[in-house]
CSV table of C-alpha atoms in Angstrom, one decimal:
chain,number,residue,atom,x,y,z
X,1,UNK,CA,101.5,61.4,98.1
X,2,UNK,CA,102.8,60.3,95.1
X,3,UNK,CA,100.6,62.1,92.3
X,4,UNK,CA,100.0,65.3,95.3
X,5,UNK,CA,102.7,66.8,97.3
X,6,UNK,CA,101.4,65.9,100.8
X,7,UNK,CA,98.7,64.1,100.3
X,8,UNK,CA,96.6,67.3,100.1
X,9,UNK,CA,95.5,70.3,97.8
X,10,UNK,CA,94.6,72.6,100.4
X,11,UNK,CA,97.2,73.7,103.5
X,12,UNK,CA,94.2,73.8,106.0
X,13,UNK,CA,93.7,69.9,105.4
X,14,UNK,CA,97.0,68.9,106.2
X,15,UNK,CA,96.6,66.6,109.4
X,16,UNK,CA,98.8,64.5,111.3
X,17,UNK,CA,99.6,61.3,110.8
X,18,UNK,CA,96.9,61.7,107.7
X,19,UNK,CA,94.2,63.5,106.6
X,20,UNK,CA,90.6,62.0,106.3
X,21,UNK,CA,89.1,61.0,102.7
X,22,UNK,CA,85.5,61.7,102.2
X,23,UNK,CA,82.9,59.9,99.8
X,24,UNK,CA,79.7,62.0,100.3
X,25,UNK,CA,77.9,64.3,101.9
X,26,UNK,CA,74.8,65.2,102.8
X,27,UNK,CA,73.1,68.4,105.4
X,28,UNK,CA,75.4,68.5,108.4
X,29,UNK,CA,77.1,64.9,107.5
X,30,UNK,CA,79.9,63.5,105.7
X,31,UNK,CA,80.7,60.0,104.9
X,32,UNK,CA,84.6,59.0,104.6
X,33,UNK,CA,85.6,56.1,102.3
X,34,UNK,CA,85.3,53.5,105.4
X,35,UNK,CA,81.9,54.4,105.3
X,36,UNK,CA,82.3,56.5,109.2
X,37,UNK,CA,79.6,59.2,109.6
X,38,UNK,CA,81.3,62.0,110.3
X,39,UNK,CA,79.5,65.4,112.0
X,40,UNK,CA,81.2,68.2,109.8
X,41,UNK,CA,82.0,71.2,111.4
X,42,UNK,CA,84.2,72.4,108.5
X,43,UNK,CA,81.2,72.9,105.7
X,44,UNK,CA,83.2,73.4,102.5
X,45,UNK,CA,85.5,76.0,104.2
X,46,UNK,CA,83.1,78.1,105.0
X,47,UNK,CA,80.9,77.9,101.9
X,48,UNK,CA,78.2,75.7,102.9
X,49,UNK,CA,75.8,77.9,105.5
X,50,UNK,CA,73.2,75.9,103.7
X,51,UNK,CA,74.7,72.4,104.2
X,52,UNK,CA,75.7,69.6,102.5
X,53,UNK,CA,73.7,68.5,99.3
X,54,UNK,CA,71.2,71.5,99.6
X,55,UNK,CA,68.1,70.0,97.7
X,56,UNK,CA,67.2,73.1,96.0
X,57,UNK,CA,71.0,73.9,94.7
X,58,UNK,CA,71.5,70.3,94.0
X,59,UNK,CA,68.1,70.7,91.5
X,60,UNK,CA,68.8,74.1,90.2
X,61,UNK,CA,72.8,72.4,88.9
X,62,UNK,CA,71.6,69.0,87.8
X,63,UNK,CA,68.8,71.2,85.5
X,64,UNK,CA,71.4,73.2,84.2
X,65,UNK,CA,73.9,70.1,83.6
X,66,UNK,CA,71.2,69.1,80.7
X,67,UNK,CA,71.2,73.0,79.1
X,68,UNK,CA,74.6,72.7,79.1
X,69,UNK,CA,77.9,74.2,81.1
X,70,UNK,CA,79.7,76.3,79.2
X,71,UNK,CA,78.6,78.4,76.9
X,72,UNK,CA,81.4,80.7,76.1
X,73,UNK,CA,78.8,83.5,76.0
X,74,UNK,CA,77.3,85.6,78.5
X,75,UNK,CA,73.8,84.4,79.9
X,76,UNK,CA,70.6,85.5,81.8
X,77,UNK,CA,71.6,83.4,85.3
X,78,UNK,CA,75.1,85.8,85.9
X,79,UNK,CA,73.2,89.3,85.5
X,80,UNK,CA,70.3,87.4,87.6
X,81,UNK,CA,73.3,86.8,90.3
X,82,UNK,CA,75.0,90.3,90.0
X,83,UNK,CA,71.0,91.4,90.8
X,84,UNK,CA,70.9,89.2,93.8
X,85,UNK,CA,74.7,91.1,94.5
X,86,UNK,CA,73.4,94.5,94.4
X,87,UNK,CA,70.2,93.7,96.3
X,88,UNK,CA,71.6,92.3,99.2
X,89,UNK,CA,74.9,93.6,99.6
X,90,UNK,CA,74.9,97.8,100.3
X,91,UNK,CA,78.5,98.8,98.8
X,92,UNK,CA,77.4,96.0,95.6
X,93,UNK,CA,76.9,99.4,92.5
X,94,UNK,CA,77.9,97.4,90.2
X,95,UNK,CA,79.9,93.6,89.9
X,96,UNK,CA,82.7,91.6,88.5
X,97,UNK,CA,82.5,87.7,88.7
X,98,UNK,CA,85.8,85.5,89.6
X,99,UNK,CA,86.2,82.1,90.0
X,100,UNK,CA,87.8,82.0,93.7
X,101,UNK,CA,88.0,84.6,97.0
X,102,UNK,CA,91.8,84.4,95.8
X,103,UNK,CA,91.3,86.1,92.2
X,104,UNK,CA,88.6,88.4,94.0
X,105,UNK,CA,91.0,90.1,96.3
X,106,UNK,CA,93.8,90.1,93.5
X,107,UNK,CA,91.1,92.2,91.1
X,108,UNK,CA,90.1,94.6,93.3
X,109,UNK,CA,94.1,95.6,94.6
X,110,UNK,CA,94.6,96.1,91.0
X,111,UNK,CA,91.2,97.9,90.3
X,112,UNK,CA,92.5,100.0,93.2
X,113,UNK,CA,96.0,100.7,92.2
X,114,UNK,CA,94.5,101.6,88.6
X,115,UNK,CA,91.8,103.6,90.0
X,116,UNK,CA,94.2,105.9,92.1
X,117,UNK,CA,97.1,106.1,90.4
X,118,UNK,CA,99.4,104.9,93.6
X,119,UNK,CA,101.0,101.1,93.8
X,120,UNK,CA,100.9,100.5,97.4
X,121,UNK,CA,98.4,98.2,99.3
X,122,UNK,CA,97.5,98.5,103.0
X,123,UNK,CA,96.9,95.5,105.1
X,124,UNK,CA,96.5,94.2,108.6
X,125,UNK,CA,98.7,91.2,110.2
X,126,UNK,CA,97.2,88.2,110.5
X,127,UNK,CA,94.3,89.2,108.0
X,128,UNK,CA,93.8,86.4,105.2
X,129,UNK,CA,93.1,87.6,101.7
X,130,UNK,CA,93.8,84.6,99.6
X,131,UNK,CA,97.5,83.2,98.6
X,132,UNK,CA,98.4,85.3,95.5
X,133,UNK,CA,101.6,87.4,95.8
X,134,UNK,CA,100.0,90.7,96.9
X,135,UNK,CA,97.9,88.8,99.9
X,136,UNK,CA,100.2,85.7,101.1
X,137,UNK,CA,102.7,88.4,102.7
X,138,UNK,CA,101.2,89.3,106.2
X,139,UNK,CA,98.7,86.0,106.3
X,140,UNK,CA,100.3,84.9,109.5
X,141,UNK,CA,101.4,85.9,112.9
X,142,UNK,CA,104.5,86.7,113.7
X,143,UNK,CA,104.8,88.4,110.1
X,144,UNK,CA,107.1,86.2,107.9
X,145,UNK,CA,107.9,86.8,104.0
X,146,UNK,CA,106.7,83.9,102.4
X,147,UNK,CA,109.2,82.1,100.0
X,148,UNK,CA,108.5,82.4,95.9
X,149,UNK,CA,107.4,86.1,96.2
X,150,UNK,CA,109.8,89.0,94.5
X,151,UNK,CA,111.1,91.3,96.5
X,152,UNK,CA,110.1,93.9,94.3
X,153,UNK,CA,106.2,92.7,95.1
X,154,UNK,CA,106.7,92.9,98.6
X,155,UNK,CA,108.1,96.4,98.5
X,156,UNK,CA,104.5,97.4,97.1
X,157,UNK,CA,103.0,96.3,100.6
X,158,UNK,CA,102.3,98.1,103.9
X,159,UNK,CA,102.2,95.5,106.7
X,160,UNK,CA,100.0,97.3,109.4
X,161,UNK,CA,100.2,96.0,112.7
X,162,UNK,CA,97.2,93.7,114.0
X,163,UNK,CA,94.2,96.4,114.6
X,164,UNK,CA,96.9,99.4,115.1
X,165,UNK,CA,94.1,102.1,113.4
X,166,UNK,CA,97.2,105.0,114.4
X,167,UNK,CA,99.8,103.0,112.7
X,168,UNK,CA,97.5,103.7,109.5
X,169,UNK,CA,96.8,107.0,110.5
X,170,UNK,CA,100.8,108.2,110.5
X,171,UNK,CA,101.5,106.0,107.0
X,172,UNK,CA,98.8,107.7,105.5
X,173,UNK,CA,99.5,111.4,107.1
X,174,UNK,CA,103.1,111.0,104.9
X,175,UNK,CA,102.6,113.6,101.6
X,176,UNK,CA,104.0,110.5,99.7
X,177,UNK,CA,102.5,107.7,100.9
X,178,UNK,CA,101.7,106.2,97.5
X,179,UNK,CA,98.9,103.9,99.4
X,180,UNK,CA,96.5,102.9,97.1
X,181,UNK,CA,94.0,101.1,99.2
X,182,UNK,CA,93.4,99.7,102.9
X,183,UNK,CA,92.0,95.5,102.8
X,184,UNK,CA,91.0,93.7,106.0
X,185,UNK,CA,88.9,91.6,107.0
X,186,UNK,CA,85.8,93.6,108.3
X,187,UNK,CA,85.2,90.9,111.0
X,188,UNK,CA,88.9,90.9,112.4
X,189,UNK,CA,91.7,88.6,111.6
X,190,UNK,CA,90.6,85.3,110.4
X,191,UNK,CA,87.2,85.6,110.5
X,192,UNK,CA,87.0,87.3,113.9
X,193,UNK,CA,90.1,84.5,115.3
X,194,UNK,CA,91.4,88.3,116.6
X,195,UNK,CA,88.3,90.3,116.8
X,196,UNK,CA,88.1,94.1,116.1
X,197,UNK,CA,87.9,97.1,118.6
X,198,UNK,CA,84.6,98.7,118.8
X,199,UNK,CA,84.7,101.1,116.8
X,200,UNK,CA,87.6,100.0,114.8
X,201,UNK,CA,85.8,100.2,111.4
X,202,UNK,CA,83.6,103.0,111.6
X,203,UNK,CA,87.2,104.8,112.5
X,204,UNK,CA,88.8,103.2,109.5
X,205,UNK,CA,86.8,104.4,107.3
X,206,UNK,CA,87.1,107.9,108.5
X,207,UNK,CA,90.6,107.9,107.8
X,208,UNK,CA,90.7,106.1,104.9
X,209,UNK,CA,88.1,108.5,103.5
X,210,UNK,CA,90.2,111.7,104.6
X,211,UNK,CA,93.3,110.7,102.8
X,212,UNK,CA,91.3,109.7,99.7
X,213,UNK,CA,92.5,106.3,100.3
X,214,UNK,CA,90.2,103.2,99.2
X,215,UNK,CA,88.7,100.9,101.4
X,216,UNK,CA,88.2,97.2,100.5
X,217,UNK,CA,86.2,95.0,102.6
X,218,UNK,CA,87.1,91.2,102.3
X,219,UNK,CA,83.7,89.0,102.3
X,220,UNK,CA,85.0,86.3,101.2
X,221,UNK,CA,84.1,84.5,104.8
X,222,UNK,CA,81.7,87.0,106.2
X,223,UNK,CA,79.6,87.8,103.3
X,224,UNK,CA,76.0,86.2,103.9
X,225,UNK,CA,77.3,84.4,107.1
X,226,UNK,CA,77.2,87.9,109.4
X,227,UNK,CA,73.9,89.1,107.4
X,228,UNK,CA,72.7,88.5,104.3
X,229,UNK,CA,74.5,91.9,103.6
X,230,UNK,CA,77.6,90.4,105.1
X,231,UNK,CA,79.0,93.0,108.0
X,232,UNK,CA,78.4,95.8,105.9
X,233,UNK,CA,75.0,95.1,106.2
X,234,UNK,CA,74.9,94.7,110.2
X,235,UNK,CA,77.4,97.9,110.6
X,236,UNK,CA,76.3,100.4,108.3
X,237,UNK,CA,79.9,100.9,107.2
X,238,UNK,CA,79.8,101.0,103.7
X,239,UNK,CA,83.7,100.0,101.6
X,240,UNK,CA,84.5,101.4,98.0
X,241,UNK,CA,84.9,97.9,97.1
X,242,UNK,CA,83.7,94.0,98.5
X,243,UNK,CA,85.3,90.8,97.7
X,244,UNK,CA,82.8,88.1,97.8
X,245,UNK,CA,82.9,83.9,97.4
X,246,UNK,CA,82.2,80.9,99.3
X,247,UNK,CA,78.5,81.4,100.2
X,248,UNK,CA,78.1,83.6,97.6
X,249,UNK,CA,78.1,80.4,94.7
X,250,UNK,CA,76.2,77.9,97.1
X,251,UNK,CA,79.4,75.4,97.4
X,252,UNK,CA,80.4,75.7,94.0
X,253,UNK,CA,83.7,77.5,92.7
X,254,UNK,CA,82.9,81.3,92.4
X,255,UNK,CA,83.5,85.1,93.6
X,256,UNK,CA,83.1,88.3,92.9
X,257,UNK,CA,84.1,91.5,93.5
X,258,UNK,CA,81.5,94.5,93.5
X,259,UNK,CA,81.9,98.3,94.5
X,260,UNK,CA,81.5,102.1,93.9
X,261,UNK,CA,80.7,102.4,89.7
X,262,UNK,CA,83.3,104.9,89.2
X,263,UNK,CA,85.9,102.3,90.0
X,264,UNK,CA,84.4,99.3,88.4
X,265,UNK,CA,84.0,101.5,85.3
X,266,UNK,CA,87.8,100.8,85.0
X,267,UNK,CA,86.5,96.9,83.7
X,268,UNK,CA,84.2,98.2,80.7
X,269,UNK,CA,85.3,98.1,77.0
X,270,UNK,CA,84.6,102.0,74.9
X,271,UNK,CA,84.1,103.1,71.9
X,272,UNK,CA,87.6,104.6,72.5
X,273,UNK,CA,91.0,103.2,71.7
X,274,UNK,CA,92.5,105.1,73.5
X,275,UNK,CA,91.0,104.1,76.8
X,276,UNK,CA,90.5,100.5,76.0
X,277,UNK,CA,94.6,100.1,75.7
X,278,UNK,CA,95.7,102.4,78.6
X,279,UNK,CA,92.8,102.6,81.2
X,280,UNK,CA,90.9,99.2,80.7
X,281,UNK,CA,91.7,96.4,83.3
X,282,UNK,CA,91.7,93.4,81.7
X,283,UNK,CA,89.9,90.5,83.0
X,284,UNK,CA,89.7,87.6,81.3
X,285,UNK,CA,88.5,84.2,83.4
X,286,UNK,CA,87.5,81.0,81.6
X,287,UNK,CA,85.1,80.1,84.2
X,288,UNK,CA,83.8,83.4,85.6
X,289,UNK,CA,80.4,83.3,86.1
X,290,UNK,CA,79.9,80.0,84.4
X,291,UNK,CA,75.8,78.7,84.4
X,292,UNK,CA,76.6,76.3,87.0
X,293,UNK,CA,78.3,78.6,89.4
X,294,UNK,CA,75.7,81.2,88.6
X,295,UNK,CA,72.4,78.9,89.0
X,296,UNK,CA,73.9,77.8,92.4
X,297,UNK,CA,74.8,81.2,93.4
X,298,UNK,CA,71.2,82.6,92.4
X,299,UNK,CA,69.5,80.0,94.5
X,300,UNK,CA,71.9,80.5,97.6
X,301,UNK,CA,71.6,84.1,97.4
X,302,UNK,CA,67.6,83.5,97.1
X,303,UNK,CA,67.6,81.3,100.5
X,304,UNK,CA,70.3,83.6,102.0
X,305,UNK,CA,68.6,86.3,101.7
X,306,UNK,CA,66.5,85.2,104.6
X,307,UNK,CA,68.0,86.9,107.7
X,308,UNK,CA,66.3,83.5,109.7
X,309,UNK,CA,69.1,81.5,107.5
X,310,UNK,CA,71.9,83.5,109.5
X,311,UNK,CA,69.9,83.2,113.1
X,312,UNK,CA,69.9,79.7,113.1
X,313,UNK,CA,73.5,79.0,111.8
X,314,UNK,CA,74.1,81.6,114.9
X,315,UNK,CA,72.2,80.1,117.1
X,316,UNK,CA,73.9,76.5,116.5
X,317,UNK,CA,77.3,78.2,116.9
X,318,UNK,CA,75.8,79.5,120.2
X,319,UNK,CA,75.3,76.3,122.0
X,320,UNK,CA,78.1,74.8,120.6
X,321,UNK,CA,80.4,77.2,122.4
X,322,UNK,CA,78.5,76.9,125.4
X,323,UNK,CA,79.1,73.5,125.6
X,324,UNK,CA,82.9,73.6,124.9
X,325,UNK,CA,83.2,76.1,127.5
X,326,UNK,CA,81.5,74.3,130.2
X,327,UNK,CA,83.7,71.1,129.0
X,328,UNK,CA,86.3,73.0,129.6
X,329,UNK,CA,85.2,74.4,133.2
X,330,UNK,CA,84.0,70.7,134.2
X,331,UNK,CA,87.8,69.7,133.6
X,332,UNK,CA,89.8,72.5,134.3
X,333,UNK,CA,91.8,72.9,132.0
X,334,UNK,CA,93.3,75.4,130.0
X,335,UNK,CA,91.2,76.7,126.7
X,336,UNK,CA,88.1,78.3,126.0
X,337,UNK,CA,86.0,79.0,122.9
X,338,UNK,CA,84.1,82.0,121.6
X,339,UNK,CA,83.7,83.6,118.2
X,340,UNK,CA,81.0,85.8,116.2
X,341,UNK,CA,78.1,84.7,113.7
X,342,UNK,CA,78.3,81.0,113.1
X,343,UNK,CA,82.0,80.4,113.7
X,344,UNK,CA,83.2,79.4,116.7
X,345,UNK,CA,87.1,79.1,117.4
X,346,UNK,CA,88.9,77.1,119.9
X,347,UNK,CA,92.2,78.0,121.6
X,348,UNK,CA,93.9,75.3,123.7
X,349,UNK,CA,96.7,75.5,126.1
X,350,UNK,CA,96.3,78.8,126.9
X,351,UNK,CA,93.8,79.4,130.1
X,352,UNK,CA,91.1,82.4,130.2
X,353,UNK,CA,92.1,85.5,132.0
X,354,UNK,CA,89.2,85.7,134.6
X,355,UNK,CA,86.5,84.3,135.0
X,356,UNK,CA,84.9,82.4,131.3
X,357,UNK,CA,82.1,83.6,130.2
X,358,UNK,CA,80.0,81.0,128.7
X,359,UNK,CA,79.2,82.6,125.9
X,360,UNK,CA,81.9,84.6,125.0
X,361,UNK,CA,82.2,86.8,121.1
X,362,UNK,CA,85.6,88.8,122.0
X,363,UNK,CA,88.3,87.3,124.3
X,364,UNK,CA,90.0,90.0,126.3
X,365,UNK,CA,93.3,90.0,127.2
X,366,UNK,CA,95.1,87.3,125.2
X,367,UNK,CA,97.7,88.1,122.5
X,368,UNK,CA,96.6,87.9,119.0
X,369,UNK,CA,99.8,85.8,118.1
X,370,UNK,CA,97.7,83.1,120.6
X,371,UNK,CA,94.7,83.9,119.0
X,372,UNK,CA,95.5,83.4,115.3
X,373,UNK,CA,97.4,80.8,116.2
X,374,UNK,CA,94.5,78.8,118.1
X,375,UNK,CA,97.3,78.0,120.9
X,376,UNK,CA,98.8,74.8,121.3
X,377,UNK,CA,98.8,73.2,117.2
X,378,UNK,CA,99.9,69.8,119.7
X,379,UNK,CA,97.1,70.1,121.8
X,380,UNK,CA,94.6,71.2,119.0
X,381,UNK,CA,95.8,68.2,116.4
X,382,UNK,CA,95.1,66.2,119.3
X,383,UNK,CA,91.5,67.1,119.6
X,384,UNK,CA,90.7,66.9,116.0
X,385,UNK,CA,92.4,63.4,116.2
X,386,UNK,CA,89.8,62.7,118.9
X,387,UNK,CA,86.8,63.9,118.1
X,388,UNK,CA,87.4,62.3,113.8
X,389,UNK,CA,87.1,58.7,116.3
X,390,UNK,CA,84.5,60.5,118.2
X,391,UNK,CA,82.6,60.9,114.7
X,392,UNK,CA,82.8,64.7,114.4
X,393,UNK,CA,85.4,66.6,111.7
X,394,UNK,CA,86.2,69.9,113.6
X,395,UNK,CA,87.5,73.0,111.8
X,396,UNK,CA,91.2,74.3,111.9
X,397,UNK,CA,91.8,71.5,114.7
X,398,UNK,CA,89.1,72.3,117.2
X,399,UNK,CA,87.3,75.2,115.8
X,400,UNK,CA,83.5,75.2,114.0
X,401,UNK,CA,81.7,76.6,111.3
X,402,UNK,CA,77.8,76.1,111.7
X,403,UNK,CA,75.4,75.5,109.4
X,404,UNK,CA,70.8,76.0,109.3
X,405,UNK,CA,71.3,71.8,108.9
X,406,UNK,CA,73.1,71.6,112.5
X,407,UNK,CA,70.6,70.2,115.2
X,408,UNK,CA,70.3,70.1,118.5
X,409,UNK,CA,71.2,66.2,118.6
X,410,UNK,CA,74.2,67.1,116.5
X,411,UNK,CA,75.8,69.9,118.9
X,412,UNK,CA,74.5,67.3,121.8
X,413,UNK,CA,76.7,64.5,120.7
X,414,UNK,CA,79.8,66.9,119.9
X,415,UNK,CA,79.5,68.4,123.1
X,416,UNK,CA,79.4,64.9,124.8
X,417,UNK,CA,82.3,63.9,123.1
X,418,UNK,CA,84.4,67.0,123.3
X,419,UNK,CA,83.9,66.4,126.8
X,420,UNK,CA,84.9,62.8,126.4
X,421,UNK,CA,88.1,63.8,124.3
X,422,UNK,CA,88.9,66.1,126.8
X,423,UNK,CA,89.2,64.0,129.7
X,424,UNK,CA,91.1,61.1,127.7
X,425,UNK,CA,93.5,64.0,126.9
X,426,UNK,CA,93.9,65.0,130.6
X,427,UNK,CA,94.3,61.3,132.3
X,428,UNK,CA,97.0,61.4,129.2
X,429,UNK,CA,98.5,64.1,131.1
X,430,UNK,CA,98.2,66.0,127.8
X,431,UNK,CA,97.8,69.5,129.3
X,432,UNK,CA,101.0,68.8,131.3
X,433,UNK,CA,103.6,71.6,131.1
């Protein structure tokens, strides 16, 4: 806490009394620096589908740490990724590399806004698209300005409300809208933490296309986790433009963004002056794309590719919330999980309306300010304390992301000790209003 404000350099480790150090890692297990085995169910943030350590990343990086790392040049392995892009990913014409989901997002508002002429950005509450100035505003529910961020920035910004699809549809019906572009997450808020409406998309991009407004999927969590086309490839819904990291550099740093060629034209260099001064976005990026992003990204995006990679992440997540479910049947109490793909999130505190369905995707019923908020953050830093002594490290407090290195003995033992931490908690009278 000295050398780091907190103690931390991401938000989403900050835990209470401390956060946990880790040495290693290796498939669905980490190691802290008291040498605990620790179950992970956070796997790099989302970036690690593949696990820990995968073997084949692991060789592709250590053969490209002898070639070198940097080469200040362009190189075979980045156009071989941006293939693998365009391949698997339907909206992918043509691609951009960035170093983090964060730069990704802030690329392709500006690609937008340069593309259309208009300043103004669309999105949804409670939809995460990085901490930059033009995505921090809106990141949370209730909506709250964040501190550091002009005025003057914010003014450029259309907060919709959470999955309001008419509240788009009058801001966009205005002659001087001055919207550039619409960004959500295509899974719902948080990775499906507030799911979408059926139908919600394929009516988005109706309007969106009516007004001649841009649509920009954000991949960053979704992309090769839903499908190896990301939800664009399960829906059919195609965006103008994709923001892609995480999975996409096999647990290195990397994104990307890709779309429509008429708007990623806006990125090339001409044999015009003219247009290289006033039309050209610049995009510089020390490490974009560098050979040992790009020879872990190719390898993911090879085993990825494999739709069986997705089914058994989903799968793992499956029984996983089965199991916290019937945990929290056997000790009624108030809480329930569900979730989409390979995710599963917790809420705590806050009871099921009807009866729980074991394996529930979409919880109907509860407000999204409950479900972005995962309920009680008492209740869930109290599980997470738990289940670390329980020899499991659960995601935003009691939530999961899944992995193909999960196993069944894995998702036995954290079921068994959910269902342990649990019942410690309510003998602790915990759960008590």
């Amino acid at each position: 806490q000295a050398t780091i404000p907190g103690g931390i350099v991401h938000d989403v480790r900050y835990a209470h009394p401390f956060p946990i150090y880790i040495e290693g890692a290796l498939g669905s297990k980490k190691w802290d620096l008291d040498g605990h085995e620790l179950i992970d169910y956070t796997m790099g943030h989302g970036a690690l589908i593949l696990g820990h350590s995968h073997p084949e990343i692991v060789d592709a990086v250590v053969a490209q740490m002898r070639k070198g790392t940097h080469f200040g040049a362009g190189h075979q392995l980045e156009v071989e990724w941006a293939e693998w892009i365009h391949r698997l990913v339907p909206s992918a014409e043509r691609v951009k590399f960035t170093s983090a989901g964060t730069e990704a997002t802030m690329l392709a508002m500006r690609l937008a806004r340069a593309f259309t002429g208009r300043d103004k950005i669309l999105k949804f509450a409670g939809h995460f698209h990085g901490w930059h100035d033009y995505a921090a505003p809106g990141n949370s529910l209730p909506v709250t300005a964040p501190p550091g961020i002009p005025q003057a920035v914010l003014d450029t910004l259309v907060i919709a409300p959470n999955n309001d699809l008419d509240f788009v549809e009058r801001t966009l019906a205005e002659a001087d809208h001055g919207v550039a572009a619409v960004i959500l997450e295509p899974s719902g808020a948080s990775y499906a933490t507030v799911p979408l409406p059926d139908g919600f998309l394929a009516k988005l991009r109706e309007i969106t296309e009516r007004h001649d407004v841009l649509l920009i999927f954000d991949e960053v969590v979704t992309g090769f986790r839903w499908s190896p086309g990301g939800v664009q490839g399960l829906t059919g819904i195609t965006p103008d433009l994709t923001t892609m990291a995480k999975i996409l550099a096999g647990g290195l740093p990397g994104g990307a963004v890709a779309g429509r060629g008429a708007i990623m034209e806006l990125l090339e260099f001409k044999d015009d002056p003219v247009w290289n001064r006033t039309r050209k976005i610049q995009h510089p990026g020390t490490y974009n794309a560098n050979p040992l992003s790009a020879t872990a990204g190719v390898t993911a995006m090879r085993l990825v590719s494999d739709p069986a990679v997705q089914r058994q992440a989903n799968q793992m997540a499956t029984k996983l919330k089965r199991g916290f479910n019937e945990a929290f049947l056997r000790h009624d109490l108030p809480g329930f999980a569900y979730g989409e793909s390979s995710i599963v999130n917790t809420i705590l505190g806050t009871p099921y309306p009807g009866k729980l369905p074991l394996d529930l995707e979409h919880p109907e019923g509860v407000p999204a300010t409950i479900l972005k908020g995962r309920g009680s953050h008492e209740l869930l830093m109290s599980v997470r304390a738990g289940m670390i002594l329980e020899g499991m490290d659960l995601w935003h407090g009691a939530g999961a992301i899944l992995s193909i290195t999960h196993t069944d003995e894995d998702i036995a033992r954290t079921v068994e000790a959910f269902d342990r931490v649990l019942g410690r908690m309510k003998a602790e009278r915990l759960f008590a209003d």
